[in-house]
XYZ file of C-alpha atoms in Angstrom:
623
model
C -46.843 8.927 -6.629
C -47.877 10.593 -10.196
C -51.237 9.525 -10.070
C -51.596 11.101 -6.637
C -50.050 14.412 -7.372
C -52.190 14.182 -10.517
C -55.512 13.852 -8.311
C -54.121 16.851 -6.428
C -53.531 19.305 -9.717
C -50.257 19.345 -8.829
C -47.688 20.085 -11.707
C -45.013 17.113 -12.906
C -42.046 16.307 -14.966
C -40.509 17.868 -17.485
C -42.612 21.553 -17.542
C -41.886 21.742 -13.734
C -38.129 21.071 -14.450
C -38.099 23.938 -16.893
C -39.215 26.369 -14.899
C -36.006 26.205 -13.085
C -33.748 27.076 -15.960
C -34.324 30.602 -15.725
C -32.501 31.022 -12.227
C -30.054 28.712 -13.228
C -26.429 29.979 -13.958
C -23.441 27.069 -15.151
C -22.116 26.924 -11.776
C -21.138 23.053 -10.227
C -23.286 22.033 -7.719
C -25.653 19.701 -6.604
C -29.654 19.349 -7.090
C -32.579 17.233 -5.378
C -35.917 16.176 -7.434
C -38.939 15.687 -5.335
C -42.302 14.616 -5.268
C -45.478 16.169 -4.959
C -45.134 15.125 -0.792
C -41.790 16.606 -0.936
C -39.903 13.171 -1.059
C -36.369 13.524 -2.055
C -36.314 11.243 -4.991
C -32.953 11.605 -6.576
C -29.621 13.794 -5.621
C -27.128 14.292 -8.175
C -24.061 16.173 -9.208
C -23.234 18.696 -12.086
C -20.188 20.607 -13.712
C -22.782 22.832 -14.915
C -26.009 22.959 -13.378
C -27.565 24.598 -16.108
C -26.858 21.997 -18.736
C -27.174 19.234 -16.436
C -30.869 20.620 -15.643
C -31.859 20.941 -18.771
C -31.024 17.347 -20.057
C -34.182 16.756 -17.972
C -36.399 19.634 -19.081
C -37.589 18.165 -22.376
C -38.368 14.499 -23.091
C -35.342 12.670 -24.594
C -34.757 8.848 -26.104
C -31.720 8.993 -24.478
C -33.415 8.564 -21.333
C -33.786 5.195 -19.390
C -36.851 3.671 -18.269
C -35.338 4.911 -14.565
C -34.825 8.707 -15.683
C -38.152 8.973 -17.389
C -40.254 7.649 -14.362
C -37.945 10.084 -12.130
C -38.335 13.311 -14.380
C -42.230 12.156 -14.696
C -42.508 11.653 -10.657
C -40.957 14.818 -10.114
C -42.831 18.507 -9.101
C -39.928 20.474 -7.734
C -35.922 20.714 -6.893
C -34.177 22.241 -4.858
C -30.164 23.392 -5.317
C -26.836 23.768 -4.086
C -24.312 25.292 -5.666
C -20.125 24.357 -4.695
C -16.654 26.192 -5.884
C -15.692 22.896 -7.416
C -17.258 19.615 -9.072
C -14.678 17.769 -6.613
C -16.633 18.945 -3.592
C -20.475 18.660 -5.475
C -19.127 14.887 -5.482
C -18.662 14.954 -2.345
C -21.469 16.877 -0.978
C -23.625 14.287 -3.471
C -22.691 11.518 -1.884
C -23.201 12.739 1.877
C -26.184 14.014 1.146
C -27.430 10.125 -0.605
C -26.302 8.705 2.449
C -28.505 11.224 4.860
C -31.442 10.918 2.229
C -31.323 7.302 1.076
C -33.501 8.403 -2.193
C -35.566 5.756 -3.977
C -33.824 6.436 -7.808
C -30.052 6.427 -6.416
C -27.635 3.614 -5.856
C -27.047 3.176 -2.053
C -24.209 1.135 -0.464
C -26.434 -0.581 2.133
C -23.758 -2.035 4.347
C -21.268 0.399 5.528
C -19.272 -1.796 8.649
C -16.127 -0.371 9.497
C -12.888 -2.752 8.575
C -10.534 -4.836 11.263
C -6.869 -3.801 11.628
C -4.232 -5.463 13.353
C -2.154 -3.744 15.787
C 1.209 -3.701 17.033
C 0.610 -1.272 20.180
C 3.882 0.807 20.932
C 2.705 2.606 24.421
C 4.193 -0.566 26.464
C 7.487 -1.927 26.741
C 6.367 -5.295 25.113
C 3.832 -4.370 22.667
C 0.800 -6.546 22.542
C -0.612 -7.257 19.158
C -4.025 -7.576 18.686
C -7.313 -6.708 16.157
C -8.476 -3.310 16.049
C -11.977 -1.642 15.564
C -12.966 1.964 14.477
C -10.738 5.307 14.952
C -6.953 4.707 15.258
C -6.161 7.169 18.166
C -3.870 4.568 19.827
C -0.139 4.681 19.327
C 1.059 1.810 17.437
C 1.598 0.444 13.884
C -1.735 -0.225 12.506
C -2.411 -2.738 9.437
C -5.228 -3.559 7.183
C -7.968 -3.279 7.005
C -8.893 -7.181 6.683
C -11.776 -8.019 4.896
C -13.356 -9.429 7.840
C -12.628 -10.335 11.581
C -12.641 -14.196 10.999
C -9.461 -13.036 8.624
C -7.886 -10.747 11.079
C -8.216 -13.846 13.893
C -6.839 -16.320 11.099
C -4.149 -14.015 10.473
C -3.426 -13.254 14.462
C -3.666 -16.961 15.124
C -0.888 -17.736 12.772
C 1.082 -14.765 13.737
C 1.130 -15.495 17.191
C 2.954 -19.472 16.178
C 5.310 -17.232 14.250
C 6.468 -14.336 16.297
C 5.461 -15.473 19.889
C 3.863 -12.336 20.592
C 1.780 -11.650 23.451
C -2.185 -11.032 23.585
C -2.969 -9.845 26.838
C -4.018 -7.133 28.280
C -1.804 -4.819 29.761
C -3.205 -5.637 33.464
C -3.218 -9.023 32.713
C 0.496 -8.644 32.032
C 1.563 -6.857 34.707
C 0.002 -9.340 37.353
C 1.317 -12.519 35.820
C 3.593 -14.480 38.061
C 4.004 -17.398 36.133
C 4.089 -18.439 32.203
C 0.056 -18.683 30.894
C -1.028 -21.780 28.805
C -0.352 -19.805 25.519
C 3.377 -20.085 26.335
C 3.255 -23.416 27.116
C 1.492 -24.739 23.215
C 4.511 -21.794 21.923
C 2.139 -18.898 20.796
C 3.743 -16.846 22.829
C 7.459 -16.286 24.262
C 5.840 -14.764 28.109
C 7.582 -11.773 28.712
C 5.573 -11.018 31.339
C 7.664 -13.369 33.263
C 11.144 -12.536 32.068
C 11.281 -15.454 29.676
C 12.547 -13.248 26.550
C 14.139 -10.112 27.409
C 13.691 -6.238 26.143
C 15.952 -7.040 22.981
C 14.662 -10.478 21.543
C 11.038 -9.456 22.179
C 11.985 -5.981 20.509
C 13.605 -8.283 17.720
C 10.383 -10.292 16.933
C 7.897 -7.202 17.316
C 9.962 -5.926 14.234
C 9.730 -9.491 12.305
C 6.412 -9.294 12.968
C 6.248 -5.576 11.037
C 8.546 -6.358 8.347
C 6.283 -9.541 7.518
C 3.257 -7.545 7.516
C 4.774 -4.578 5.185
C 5.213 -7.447 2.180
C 9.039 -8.313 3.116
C 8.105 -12.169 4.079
C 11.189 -13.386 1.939
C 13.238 -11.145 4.099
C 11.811 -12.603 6.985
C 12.153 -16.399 6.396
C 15.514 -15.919 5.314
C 16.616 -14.553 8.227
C 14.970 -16.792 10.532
C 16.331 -19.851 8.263
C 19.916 -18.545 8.885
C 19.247 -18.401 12.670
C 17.993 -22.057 12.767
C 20.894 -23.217 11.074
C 23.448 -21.276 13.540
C 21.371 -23.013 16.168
C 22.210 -26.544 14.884
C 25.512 -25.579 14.131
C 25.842 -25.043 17.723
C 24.289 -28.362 18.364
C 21.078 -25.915 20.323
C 18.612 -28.735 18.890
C 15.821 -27.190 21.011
C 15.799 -24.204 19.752
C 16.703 -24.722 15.822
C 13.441 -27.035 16.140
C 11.422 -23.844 18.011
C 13.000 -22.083 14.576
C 11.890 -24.810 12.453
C 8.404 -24.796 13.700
C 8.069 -21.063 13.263
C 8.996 -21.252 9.403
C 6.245 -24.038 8.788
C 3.994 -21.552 10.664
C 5.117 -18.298 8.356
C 4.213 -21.059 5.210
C 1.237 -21.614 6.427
C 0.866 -18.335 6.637
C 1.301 -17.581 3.069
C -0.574 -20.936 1.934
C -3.672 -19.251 3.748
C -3.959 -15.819 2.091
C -4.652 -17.370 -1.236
C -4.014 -14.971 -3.645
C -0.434 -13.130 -3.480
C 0.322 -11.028 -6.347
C 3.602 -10.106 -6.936
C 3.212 -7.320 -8.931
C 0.784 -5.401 -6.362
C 1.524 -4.267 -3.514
C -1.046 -2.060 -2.319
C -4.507 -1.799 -4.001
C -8.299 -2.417 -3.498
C -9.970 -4.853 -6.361
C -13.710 -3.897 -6.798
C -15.605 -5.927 -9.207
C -19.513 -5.552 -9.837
C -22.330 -8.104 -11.566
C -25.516 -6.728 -12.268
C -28.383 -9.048 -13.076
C -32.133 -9.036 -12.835
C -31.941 -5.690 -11.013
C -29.668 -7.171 -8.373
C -25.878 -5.698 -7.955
C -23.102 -7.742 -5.903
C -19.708 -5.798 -5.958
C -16.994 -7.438 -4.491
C -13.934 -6.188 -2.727
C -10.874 -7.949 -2.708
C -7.943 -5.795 0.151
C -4.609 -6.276 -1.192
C -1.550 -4.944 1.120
C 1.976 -5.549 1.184
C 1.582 -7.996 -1.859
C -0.637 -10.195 0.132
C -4.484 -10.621 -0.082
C -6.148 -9.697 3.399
C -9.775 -11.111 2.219
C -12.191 -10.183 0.654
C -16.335 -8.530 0.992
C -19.212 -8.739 -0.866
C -21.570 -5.759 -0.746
C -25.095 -5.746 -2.424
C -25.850 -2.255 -3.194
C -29.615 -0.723 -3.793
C -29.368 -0.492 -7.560
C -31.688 2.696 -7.689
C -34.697 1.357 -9.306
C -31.941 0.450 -12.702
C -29.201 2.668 -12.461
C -25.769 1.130 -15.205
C -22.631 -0.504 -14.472
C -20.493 2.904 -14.306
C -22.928 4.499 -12.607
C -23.128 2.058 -9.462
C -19.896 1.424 -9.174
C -18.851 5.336 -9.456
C -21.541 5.836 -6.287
C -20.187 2.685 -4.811
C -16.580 3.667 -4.973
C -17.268 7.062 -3.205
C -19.780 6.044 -0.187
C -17.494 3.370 0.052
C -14.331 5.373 1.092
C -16.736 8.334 2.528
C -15.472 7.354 5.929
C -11.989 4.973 4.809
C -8.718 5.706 3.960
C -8.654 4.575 0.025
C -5.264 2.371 -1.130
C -3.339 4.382 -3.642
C -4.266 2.173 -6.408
C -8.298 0.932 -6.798
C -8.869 -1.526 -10.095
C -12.530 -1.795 -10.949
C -14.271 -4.317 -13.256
C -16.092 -1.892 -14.932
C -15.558 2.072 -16.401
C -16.856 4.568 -14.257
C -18.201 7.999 -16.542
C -15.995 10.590 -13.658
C -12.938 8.636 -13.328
C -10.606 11.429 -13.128
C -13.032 13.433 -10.589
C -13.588 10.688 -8.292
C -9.652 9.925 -7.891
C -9.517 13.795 -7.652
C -12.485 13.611 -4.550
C -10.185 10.734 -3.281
C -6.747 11.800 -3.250
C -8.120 15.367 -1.838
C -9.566 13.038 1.095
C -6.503 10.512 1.410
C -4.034 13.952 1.059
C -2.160 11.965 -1.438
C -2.743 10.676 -4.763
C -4.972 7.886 -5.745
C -5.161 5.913 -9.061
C -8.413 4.383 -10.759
C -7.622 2.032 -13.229
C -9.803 -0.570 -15.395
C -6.953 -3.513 -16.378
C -7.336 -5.379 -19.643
C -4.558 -7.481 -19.766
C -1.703 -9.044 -17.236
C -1.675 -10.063 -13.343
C -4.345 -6.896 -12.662
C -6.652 -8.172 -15.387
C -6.660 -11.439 -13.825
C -7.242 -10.077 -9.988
C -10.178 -8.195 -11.326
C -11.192 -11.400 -13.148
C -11.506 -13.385 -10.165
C -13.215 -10.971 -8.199
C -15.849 -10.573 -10.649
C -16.089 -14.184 -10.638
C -17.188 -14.294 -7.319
C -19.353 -11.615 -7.446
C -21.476 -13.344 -10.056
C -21.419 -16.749 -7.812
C -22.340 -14.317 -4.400
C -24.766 -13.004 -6.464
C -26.402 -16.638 -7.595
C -26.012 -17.664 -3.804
C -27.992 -14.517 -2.739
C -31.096 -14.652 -5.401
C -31.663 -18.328 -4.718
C -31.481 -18.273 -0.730
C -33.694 -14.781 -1.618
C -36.126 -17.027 -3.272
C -36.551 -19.206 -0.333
C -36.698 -17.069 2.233
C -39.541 -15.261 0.372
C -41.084 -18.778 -0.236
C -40.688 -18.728 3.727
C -42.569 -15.741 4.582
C -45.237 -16.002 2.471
C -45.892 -19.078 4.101
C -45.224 -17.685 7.978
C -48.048 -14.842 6.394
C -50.460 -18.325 6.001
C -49.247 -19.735 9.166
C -50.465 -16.823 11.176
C -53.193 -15.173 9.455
C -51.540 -11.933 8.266
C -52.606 -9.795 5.563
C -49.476 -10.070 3.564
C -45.569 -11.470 3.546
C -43.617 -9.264 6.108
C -41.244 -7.551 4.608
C -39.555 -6.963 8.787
C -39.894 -9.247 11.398
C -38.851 -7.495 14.828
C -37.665 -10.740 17.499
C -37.553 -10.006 21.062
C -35.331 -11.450 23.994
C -34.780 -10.860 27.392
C -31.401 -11.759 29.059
C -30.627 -11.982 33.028
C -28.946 -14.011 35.583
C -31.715 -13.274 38.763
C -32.515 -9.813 37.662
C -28.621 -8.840 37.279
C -27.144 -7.034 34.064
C -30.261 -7.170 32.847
C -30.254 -6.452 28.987
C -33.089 -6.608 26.288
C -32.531 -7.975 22.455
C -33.959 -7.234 19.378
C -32.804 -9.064 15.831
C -34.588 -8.062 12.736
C -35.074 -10.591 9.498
C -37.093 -10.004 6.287
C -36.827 -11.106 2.610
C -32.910 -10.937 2.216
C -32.508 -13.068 5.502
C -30.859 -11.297 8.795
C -30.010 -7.993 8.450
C -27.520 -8.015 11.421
C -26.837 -4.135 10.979
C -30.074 -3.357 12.506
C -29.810 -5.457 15.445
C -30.262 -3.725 18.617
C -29.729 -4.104 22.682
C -31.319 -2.525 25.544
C -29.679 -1.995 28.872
C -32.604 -2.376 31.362
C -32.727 0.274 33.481
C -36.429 0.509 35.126
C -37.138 -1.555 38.653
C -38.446 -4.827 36.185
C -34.550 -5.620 35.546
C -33.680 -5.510 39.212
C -36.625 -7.364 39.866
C -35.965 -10.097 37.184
C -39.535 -9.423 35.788
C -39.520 -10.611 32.639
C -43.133 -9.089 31.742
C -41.732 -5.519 32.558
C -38.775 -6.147 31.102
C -40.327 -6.721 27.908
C -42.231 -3.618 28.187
C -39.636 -1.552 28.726
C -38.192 -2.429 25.834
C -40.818 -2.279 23.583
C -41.725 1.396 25.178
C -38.261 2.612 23.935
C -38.401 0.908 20.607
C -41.492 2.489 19.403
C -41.700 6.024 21.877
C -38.318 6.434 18.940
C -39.948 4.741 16.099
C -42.804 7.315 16.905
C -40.377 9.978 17.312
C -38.082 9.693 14.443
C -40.819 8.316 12.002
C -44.382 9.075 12.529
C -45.677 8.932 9.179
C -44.056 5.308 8.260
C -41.944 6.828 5.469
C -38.797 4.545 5.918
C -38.372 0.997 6.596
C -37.613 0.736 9.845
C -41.520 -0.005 10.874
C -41.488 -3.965 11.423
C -44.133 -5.932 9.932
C -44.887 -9.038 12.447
C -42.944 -8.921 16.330
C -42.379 -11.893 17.201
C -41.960 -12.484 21.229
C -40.196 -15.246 22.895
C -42.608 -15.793 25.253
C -46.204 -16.571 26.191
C -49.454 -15.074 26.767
C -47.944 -12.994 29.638
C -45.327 -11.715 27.595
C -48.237 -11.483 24.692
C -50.626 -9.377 27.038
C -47.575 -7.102 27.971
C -46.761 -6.097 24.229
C -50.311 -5.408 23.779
C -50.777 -2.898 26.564
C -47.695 -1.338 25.393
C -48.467 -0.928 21.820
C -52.407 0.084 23.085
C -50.867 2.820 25.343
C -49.085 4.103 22.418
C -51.300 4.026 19.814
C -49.868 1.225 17.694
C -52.845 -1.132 16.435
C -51.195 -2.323 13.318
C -48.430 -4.007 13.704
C -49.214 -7.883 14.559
C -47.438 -9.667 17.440
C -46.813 -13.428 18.114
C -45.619 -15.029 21.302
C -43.204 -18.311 20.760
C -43.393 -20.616 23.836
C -41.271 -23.891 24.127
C -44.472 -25.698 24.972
C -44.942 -28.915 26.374
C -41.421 -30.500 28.375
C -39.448 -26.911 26.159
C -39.317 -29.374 23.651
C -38.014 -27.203 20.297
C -40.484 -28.985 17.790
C -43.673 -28.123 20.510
C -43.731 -24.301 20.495
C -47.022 -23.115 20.544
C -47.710 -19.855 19.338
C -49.971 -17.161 21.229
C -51.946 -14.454 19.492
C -53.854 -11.668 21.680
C -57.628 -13.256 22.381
C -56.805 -16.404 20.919
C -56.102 -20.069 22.190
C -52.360 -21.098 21.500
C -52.014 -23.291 18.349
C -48.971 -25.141 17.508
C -47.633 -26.116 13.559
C -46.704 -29.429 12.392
C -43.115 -30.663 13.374
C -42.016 -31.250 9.935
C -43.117 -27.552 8.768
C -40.703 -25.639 7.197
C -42.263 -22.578 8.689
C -41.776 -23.681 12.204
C -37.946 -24.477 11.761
C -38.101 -20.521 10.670
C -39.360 -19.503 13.140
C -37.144 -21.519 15.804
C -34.253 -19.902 13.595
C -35.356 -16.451 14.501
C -36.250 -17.091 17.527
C -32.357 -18.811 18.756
C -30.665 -16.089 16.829
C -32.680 -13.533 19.218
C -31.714 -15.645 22.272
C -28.030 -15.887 21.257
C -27.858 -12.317 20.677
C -29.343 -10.971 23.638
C -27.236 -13.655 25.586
C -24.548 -12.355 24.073
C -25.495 -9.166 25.499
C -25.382 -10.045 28.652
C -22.526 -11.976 29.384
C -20.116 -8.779 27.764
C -22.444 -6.509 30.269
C -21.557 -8.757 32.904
C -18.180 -9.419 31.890
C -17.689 -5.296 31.803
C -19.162 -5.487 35.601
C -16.736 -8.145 36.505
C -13.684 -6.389 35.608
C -15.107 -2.686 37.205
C -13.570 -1.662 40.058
C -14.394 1.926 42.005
C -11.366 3.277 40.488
C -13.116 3.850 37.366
C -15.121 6.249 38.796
C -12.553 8.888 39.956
C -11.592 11.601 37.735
C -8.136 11.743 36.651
C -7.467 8.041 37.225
C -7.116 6.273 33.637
C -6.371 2.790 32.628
C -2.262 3.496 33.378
C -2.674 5.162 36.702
C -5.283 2.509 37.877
C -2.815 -0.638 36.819
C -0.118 1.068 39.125
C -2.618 1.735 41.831
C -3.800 -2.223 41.423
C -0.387 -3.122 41.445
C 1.066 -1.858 43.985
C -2.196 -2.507 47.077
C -3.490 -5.550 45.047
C -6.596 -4.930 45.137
C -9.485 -1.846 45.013
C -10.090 -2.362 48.616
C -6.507 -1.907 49.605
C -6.559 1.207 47.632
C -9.500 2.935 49.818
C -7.844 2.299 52.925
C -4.292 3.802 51.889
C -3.138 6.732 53.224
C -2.274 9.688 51.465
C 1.498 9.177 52.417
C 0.993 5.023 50.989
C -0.773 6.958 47.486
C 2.165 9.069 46.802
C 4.498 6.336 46.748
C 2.714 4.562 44.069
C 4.256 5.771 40.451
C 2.523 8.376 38.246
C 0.259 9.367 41.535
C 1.099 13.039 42.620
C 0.224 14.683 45.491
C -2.642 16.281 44.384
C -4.121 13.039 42.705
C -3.510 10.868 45.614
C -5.914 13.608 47.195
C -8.414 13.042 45.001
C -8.190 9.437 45.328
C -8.129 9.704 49.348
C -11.186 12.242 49.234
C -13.221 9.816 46.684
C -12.918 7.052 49.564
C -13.307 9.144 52.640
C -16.296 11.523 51.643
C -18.437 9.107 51.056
């Protein structure tokens, strides 16, 4: 970057960043250093621009190796000024995330969290794990480190409290108990089984346990198993019984239970050899809901307190923070990111660094698996770069690929036809850039799998060529590789032809002889088909990539076709929701029944006025 703004008599580093001082004032804000192409290259934050600025106007031994090669990279900046540091935090952070710029730590993986929740909008609440914005009614807790924990957790409950699963229009057209009743996971009160009260009674054990009061809890439960035997009801002080060694189990699972916290987020960071892992430990209700490991982009050498400080705010940029988070390390704006924090949480939350007692030790042992995530990650890094260099021999390409695009195709006879692409490169899978494609041209219909693929291809690169023309970002892949053979070959290359893409290399994978996995041959455009030796490490890469792009585009497909299943024309009127259309199903049986109702049979059903069961006679009858 120097050199070439050099070449082009363009001014850099420190000079450049003086110039600025003289429109400066000590105002908070925020400023942006670019490049001589007018690449953002770092955002940051000040209390006082001014003084911030000129830290970076004159050459200083207090600078890193990172600083100086920013300040030396840089040829001009741009500013924003805010009423408060607390919202030039803020504003920092947002604008990292929008910018992604090469000399700041970025939080790479930013998944939402699992909750479990109790709903409350039916009379015998369904519990169940929860994704994304909480706009249903019901008691909501977590989040859970991951979904295999919420499922552990939900499993267990379930042998506990007995509560149901289901969906609500499952429920309501039950007639008889379901298997989960019969291996006690659930006490069926969509057959009368367990009345209002009792089912009321366990949807509140089931709250209390998950607010921390599990003493409480087992106590009570103990007590009612031994008034059972007491009153020689052997049956059901052994139901009792069981659901005690199911709330130890329970507790024997979580791991980690601190007594002395009840509600806090442990965040522990090793850095080594340029490579951060911070991991995140979710303790609520004094029990430990899992834990995450996160390997943020280190920003070409940023410090301890200055990763986790930028970790700690993307992080919670779109989360509700705990009201206590203990770190592992010092961050330099403790007091103003708890400030930031509490201003987004409307309450007040607490940053602490522990050095001694049951905190100390938390923090302890999640830094102790962040430095063995971290060993885990470098040495599988190794290998899978020892892979693609050798995948770059295998097939002739100029260099490693750094992003290997995999295409699938998914269809039962041309129906719910959907389109898959998984992406891998040096760090493995990177599952957050995964991506399906609802067919929608006459090729699905069809079931051809040539137009198919060309249709998916068209859309992948019409957007690359939209949103990226120039190849700035990362998102350009490297190597496609096509399950397929030289049809589905000749297909990508008219595609990419059509569009102007002559760079990007593309490989079909074909089972070969009797779809024997060890045969694949491989098909390049104007070439024979070649095949690799069985024992090749390279091939059982490949065959890696290429199931993990069948099971995700089969995966696809059966939840498209598992949506179409369960659509009825109901969900096409206006007005009718998921409560009217369970009472419309309900009380005809079926869609069918509904369109040949009368308006007279449509305003007997519950919740249907007389103006609805218009609409829903009109829908039927005008068409």
């Amino acid at each position: 970057m120097q050199d070439e703004a050099e070449k082009d008599d363009v001014p850099v580093g420190h000079e450049v960043i003086h110039g600025y001082l003289r429109t400066l004032d000590s105002s908070p804000g925020v400023y942006r250093m670019l490049n001589a192409k007018a690449e953002v290259l770092y955002v940051g934050k000040a209390r006082n621009l001014k003084a911030r600025v000129s830290n970076y106007a004159r050459p200083s031994p207090q600078h890193s190796g990172r600083i100086a090669r920013m300040i030396s990279e840089t040829a001009s900046m741009m500013f924003l000024t805010t009423r408060t540091e607390t919202e030039a935090l803020l504003l920092e952070q947002n604008l990292i995330k929008q910018l992604k710029p090469r000399y700041n730590v970025l939080l790479r993986d930013d998944k939402s969290f699992p909750n479990i929740l109790i709903g409350k909008e039916h009379a015998f609440p369904q519990i169940k794990k929860h994704r994304g914005k909480r706009s249903e009614k019901g008691s909501y807790f977590g989040p859970f480190a991951s979904a295999g924990a919420v499922n552990r957790t939900l499993n267990q409950l379930q042998k506990v409290f007995l509560l149901r699963n289901c969906s609500d229009s499952m429920f309501e057209s039950r007639t008889r108990p379901c298997l989960l009743f019969q291996i006690k996971r659930c006490s069926a009160p969509c057959v009368g089984r367990v009345t209002a009260e009792q089912y009321a009674a366990q949807v509140s054990d089931a709250e209390r346990f998950l607010e921390g009061k599990t003493t409480e809890v087992q106590a009570q439960l103990a007590s009612q198993m031994a008034e059972a035997a007491e009153a020689m009801e052997f049956e059901r002080a052994a139901a009792l019984r069981d659901r005690i060694r199911a709330l130890t189990q329970v507790q024997q699972s979580q791991g980690i239970n601190p007594r002395g916290v009840a509600e806090a987020d442990v965040i522990a960071l090793h850095l080594e050899g340029g490579q951060a892992c911070v991991q995140v430990f979710f303790i609520r209700a004094n029990q430990s809901w899992g834990n995450r490991d996160f390997y943020p982009r280190t920003g070409s050498g940023a410090e301890e307190s200055e990763i986790l400080e930028a970790f700690v705010t993307q992080f919670y940029d779109d989360k509700d923070p705990p009201r206590l988070i203990l770190l592992s390390h010092p961050v330099e704006n403790d007091d103003l990111v708890s400030a930031a924090l509490a201003e987004r949480a409307g309450r007040k939350v607490e940053i602490a660094v522990p050095q001694r007692g049951e905190k100390a030790e938390l923090v302890e042992n999640a830094a102790r698996n962040a430095k063995e995530s971290l060993a885990r990650r470098m040495a599988e890094g190794a290998a899978q770069s020892k892979l693609l260099a050798g995948l770059a021999e295998a097939f002739d390409l100029d260099a490693p690929p750094r992003r290997i695009e995999v295409y699938d195709n998914a269809h039962i006879q041309g129906s719910d036809a959907v389109g898959g692409m998984i992406v891998a490169g040096a760090e493995g899978f990177i599952k957050g850039q995964y991506r399906k494609f609802n067919i929608k041209g006459e090729a699905g219909k069809a079931g051809d799998d040539f137009g198919m693929m060309k249709e998916v291809l068209t859309r992948r690169f019409e957007r690359l060529l939209k949103e990226d023309p120039e190849r700035k970002s990362d998102a350009w892949p490297d190597l496609l590789l096509i399950d397929g053979g030289a049809g589905q070959v000749s297909a990508v290359g008219e595609i990419l032809a059509e569009l102007g893409v002559d760079d990007v290399p593309y490989i079909g994978v074909a089972k070969g002889i009797d779809r024997d996995a060890g045969k694949e041959e491989f098909h390049r455009p104007g070439e024979p088909p070649f095949a690799l030796q069985r024992n090749d490490p390279v091939l059982y890469f490949v065959q890696r990539l290429r199931d993990e792009a069948h099971r995700w585009a089969n995966g696809a497909h059966r939840a498209k076709r598992a949506k179409a299943v369960g659509a009825t024309p109901l969900d096409d009127i206006p007005g009718v929701g998921a409560t009217r259309k369970r009472a419309l199903l309900a009380h005809f049986g079926s869609a069918k029944a509904v369109s040949r109702a009368g308006l007279s049979d449509l305003m007997a059903v519950d919740g249907i006025s007389e103006a609805m069961a218009q609409a829903i006679h009109d829908y039927f009858h005008d068409r």
